[in-house]
PDB file of N, CA and C in Angstrom:
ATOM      1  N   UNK A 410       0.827  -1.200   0.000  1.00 58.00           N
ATOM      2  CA  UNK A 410       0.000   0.000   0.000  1.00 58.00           C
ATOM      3  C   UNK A 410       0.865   1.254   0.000  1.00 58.00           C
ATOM      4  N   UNK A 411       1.616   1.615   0.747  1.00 59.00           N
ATOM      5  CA  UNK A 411       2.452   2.201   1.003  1.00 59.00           C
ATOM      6  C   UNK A 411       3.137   2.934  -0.007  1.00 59.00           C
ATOM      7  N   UNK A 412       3.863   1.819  -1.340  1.00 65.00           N
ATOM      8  CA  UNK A 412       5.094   2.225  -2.171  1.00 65.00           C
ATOM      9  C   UNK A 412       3.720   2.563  -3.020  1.00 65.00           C
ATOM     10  N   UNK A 413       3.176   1.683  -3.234  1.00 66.00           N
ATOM     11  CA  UNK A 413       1.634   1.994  -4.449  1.00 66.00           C
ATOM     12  C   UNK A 413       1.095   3.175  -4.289  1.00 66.00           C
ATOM     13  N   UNK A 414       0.806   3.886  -3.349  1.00 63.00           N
ATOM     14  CA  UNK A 414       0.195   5.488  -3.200  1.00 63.00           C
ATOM     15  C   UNK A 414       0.954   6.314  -2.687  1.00 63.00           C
ATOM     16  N   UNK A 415       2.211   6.254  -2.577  1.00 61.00           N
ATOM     17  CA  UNK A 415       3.266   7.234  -2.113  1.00 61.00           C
ATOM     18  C   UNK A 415       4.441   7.614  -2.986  1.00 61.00           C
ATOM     19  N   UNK A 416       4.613   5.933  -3.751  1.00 62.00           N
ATOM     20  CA  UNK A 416       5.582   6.191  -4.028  1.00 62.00           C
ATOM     21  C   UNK A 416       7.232   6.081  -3.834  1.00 62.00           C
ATOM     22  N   UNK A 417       7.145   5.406  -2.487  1.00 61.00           N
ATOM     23  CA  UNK A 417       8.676   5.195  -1.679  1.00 61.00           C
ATOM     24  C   UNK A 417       8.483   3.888  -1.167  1.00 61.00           C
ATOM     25  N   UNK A 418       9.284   3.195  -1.140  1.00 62.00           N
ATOM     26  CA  UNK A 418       9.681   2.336  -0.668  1.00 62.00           C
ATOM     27  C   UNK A 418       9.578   1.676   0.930  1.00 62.00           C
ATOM     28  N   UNK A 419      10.090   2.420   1.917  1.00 60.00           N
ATOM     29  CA  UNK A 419      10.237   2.308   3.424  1.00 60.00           C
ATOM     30  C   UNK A 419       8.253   2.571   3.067  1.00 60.00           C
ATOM     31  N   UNK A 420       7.866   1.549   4.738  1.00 59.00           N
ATOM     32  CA  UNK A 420       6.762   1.544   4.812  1.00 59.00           C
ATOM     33  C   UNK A 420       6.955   1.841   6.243  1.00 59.00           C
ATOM     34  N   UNK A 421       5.541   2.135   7.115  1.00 63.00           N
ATOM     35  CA  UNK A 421       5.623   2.321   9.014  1.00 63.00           C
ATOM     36  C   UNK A 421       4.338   3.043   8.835  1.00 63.00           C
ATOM     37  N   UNK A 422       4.966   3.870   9.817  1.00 70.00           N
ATOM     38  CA  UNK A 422       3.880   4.872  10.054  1.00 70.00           C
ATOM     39  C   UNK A 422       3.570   6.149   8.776  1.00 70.00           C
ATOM     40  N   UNK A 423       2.535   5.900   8.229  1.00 77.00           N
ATOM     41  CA  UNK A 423       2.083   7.030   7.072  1.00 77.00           C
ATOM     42  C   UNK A 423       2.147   8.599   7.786  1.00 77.00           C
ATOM     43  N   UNK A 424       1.049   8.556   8.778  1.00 83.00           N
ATOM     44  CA  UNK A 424       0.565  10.027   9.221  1.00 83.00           C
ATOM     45  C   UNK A 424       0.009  10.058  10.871  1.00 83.00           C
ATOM     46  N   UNK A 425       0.271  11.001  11.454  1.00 88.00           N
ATOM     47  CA  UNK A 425      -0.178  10.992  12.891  1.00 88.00           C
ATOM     48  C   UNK A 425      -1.083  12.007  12.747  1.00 88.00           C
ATOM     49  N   UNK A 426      -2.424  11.717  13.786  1.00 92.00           N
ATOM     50  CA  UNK A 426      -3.287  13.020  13.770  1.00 92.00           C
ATOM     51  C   UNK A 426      -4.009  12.998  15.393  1.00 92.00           C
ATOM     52  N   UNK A 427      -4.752  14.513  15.118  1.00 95.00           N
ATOM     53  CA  UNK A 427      -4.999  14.532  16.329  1.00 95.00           C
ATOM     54  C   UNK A 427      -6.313  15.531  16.143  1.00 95.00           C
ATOM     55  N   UNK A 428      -7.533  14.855  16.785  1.00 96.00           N
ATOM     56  CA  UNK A 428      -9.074  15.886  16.369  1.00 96.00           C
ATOM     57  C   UNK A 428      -9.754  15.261  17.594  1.00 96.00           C
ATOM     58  N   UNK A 429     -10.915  15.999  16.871  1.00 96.00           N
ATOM     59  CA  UNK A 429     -12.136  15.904  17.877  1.00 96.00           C
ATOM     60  C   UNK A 429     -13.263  15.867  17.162  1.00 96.00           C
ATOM     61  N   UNK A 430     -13.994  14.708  17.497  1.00 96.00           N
ATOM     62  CA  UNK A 430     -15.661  13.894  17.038  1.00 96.00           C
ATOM     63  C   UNK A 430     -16.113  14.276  18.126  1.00 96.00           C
ATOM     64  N   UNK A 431     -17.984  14.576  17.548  1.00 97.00           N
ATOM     65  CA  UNK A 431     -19.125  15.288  18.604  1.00 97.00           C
ATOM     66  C   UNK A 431     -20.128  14.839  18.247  1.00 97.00           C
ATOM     67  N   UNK A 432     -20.999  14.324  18.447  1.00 97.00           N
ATOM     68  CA  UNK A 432     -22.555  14.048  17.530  1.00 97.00           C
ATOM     69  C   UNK A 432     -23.407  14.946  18.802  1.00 97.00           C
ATOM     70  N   UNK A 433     -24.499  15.135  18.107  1.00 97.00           N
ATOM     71  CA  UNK A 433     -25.715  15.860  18.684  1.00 97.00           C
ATOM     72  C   UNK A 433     -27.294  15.478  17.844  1.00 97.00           C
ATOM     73  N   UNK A 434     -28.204  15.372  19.155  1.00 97.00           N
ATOM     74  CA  UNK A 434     -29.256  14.464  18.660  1.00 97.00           C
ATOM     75  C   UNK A 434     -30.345  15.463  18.158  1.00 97.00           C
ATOM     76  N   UNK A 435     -30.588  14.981  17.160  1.00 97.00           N
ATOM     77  CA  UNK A 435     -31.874  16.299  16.147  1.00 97.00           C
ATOM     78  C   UNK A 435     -32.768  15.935  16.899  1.00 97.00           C
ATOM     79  N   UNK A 436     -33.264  14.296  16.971  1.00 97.00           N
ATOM     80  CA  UNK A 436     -34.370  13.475  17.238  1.00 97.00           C
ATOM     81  C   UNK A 436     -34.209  12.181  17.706  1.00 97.00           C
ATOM     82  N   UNK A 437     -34.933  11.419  18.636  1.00 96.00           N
ATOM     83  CA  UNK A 437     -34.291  10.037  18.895  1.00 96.00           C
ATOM     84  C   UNK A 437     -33.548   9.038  18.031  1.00 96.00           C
ATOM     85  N   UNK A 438     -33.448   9.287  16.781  1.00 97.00           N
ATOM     86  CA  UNK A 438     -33.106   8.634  15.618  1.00 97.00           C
ATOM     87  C   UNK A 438     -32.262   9.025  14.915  1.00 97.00           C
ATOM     88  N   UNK A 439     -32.660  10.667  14.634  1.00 98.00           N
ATOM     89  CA  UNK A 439     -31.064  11.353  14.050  1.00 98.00           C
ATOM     90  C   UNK A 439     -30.761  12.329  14.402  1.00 98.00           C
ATOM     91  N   UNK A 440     -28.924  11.987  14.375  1.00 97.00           N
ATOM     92  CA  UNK A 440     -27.704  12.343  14.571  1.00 97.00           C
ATOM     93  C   UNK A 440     -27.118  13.366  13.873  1.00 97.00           C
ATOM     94  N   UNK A 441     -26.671  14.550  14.432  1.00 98.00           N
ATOM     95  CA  UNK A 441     -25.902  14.950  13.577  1.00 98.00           C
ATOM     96  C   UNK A 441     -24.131  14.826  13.893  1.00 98.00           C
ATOM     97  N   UNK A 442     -23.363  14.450  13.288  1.00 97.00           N
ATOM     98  CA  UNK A 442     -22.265  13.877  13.656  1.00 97.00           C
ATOM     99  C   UNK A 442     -21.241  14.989  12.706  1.00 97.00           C
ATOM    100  N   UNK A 443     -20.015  15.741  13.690  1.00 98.00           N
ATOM    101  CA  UNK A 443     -18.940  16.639  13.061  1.00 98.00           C
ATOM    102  C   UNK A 443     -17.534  16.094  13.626  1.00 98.00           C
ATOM    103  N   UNK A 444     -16.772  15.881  12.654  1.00 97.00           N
ATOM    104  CA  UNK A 444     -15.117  15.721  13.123  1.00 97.00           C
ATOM    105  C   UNK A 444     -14.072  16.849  12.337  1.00 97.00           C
ATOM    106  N   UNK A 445     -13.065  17.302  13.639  1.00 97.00           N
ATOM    107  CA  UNK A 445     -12.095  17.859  13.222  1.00 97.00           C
ATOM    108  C   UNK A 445     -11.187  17.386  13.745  1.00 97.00           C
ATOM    109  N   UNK A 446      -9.667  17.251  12.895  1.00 96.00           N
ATOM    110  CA  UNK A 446      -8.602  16.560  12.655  1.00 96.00           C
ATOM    111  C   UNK A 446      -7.628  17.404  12.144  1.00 96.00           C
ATOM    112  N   UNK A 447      -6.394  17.386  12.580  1.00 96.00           N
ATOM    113  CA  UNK A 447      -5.057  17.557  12.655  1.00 96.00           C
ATOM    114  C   UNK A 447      -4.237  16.180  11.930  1.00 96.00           C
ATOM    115  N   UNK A 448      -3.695  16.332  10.735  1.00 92.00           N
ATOM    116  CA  UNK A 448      -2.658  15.263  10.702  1.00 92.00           C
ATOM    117  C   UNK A 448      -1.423  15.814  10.209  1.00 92.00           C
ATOM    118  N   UNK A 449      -0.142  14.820  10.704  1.00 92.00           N
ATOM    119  CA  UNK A 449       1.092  15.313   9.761  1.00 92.00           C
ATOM    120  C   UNK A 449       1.427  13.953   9.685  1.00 92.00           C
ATOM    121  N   UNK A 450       2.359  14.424   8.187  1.00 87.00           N
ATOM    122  CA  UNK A 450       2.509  13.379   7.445  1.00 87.00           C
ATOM    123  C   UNK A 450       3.675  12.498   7.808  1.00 87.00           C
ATOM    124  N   UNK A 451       4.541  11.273   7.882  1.00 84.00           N
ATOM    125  CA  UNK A 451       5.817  10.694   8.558  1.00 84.00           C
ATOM    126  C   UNK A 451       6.476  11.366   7.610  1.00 84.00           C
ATOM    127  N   UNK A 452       8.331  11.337   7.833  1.00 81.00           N
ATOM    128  CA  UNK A 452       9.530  11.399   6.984  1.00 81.00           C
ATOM    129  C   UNK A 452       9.394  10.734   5.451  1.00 81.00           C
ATOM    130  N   UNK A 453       9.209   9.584   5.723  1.00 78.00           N
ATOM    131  CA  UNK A 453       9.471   8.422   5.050  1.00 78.00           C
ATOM    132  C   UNK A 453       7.871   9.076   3.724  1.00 78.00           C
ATOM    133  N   UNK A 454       6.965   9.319   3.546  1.00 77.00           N
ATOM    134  CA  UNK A 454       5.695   9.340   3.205  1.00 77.00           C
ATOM    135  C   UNK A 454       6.182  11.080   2.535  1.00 77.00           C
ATOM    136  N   UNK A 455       6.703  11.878   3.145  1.00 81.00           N
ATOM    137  CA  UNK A 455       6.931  13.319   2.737  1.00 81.00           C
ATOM    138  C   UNK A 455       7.931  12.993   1.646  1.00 81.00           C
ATOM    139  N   UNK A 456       8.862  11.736   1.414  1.00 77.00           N
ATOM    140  CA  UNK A 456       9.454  11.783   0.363  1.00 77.00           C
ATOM    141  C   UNK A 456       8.944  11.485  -1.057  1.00 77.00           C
ATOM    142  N   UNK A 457       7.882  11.541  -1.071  1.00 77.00           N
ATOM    143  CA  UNK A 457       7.324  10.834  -1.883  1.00 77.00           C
ATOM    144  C   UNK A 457       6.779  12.638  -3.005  1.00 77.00           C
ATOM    145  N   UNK A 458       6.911  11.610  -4.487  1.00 80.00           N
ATOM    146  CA  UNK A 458       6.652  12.959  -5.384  1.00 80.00           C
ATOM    147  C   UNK A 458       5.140  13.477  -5.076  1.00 80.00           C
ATOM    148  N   UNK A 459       4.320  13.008  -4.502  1.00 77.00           N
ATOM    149  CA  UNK A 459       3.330  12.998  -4.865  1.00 77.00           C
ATOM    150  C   UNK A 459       2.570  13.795  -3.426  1.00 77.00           C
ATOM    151  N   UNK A 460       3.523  14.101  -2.489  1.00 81.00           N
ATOM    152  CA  UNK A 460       3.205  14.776  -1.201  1.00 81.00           C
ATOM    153  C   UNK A 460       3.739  15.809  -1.159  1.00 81.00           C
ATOM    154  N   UNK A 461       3.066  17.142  -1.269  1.00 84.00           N
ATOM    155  CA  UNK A 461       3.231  18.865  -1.306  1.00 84.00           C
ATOM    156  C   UNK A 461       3.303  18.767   0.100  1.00 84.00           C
ATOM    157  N   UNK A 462       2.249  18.819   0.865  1.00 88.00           N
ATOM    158  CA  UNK A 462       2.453  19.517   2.355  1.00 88.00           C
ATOM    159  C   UNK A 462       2.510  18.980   3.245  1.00 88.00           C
ATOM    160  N   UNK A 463       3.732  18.685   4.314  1.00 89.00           N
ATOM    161  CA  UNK A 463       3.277  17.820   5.802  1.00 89.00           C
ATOM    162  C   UNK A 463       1.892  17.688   6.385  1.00 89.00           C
ATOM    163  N   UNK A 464       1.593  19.201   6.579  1.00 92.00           N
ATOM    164  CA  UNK A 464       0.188  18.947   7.682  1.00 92.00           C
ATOM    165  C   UNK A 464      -1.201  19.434   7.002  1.00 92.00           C
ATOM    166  N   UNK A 465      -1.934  19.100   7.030  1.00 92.00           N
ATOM    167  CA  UNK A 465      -3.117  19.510   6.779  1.00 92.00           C
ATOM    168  C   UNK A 465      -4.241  19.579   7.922  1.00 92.00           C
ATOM    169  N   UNK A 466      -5.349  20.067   7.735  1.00 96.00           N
ATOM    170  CA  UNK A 466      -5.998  20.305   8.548  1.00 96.00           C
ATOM    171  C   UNK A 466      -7.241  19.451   7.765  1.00 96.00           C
ATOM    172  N   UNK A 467      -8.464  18.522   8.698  1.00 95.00           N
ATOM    173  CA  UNK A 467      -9.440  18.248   7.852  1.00 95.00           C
ATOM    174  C   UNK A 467     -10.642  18.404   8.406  1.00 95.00           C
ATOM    175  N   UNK A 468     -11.626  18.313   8.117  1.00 97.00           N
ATOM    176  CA  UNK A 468     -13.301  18.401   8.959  1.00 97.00           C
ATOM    177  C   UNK A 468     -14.393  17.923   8.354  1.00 97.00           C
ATOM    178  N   UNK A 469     -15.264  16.915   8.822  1.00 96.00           N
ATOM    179  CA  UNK A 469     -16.197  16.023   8.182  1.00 96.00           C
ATOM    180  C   UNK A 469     -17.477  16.926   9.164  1.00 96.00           C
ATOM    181  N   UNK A 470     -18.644  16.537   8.371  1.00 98.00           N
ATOM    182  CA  UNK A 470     -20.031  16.754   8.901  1.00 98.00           C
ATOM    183  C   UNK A 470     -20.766  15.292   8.028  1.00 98.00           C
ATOM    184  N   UNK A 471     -21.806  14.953   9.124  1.00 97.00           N
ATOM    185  CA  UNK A 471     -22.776  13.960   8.244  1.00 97.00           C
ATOM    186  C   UNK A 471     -23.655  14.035   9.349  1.00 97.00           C
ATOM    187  N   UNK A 472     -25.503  13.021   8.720  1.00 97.00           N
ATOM    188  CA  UNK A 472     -25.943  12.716   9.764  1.00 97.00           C
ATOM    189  C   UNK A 472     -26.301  11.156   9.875  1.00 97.00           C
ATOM    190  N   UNK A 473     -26.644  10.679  10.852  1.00 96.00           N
ATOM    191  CA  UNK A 473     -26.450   9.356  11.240  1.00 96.00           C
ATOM    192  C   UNK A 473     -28.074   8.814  10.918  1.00 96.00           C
ATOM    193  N   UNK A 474     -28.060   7.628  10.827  1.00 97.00           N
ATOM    194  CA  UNK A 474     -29.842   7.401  11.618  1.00 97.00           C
ATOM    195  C   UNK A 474     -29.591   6.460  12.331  1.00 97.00           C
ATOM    196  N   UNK A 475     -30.728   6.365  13.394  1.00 94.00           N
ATOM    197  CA  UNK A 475     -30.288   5.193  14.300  1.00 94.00           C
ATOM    198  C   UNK A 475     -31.523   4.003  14.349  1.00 94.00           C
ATOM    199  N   UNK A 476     -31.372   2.748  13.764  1.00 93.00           N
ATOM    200  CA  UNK A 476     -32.040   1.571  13.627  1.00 93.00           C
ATOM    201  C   UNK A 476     -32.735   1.536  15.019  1.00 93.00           C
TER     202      UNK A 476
END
């Protein structure tokens, strides 16, 4: 996986991150669910042609239903 989408060889650790997931209830059933995330990328993974920036920042929203 590793050399296939990066590009390099050495494999380990890709990326470390660090966020925060919250859900909040509309209705007994649905969810609204938000994550924010911090990652940076390893040494080994930044060598790769195909990686511009160590860190990025990311943030998801969705809503859930509950069976």
């Amino acid at each position: 996986y590793f050399e296939s989408y990066y590009g390099v060889r050495d494999s380990g650790l890709v990326y470390t991150s660090l966020g925060f997931w919250g859900g909040y209830d509309l209705t007994p059933r649905w969810l609204l669910v938000a994550n924010i995330e911090g990652r940076r990328v390893s040494d080994e993974a930044m060598r790769s042609p195909f990686v511009s920036k160590r860190t990025g920042t990311y943030a998801y929203t969705g809503v859930a239903y509950r069976f």
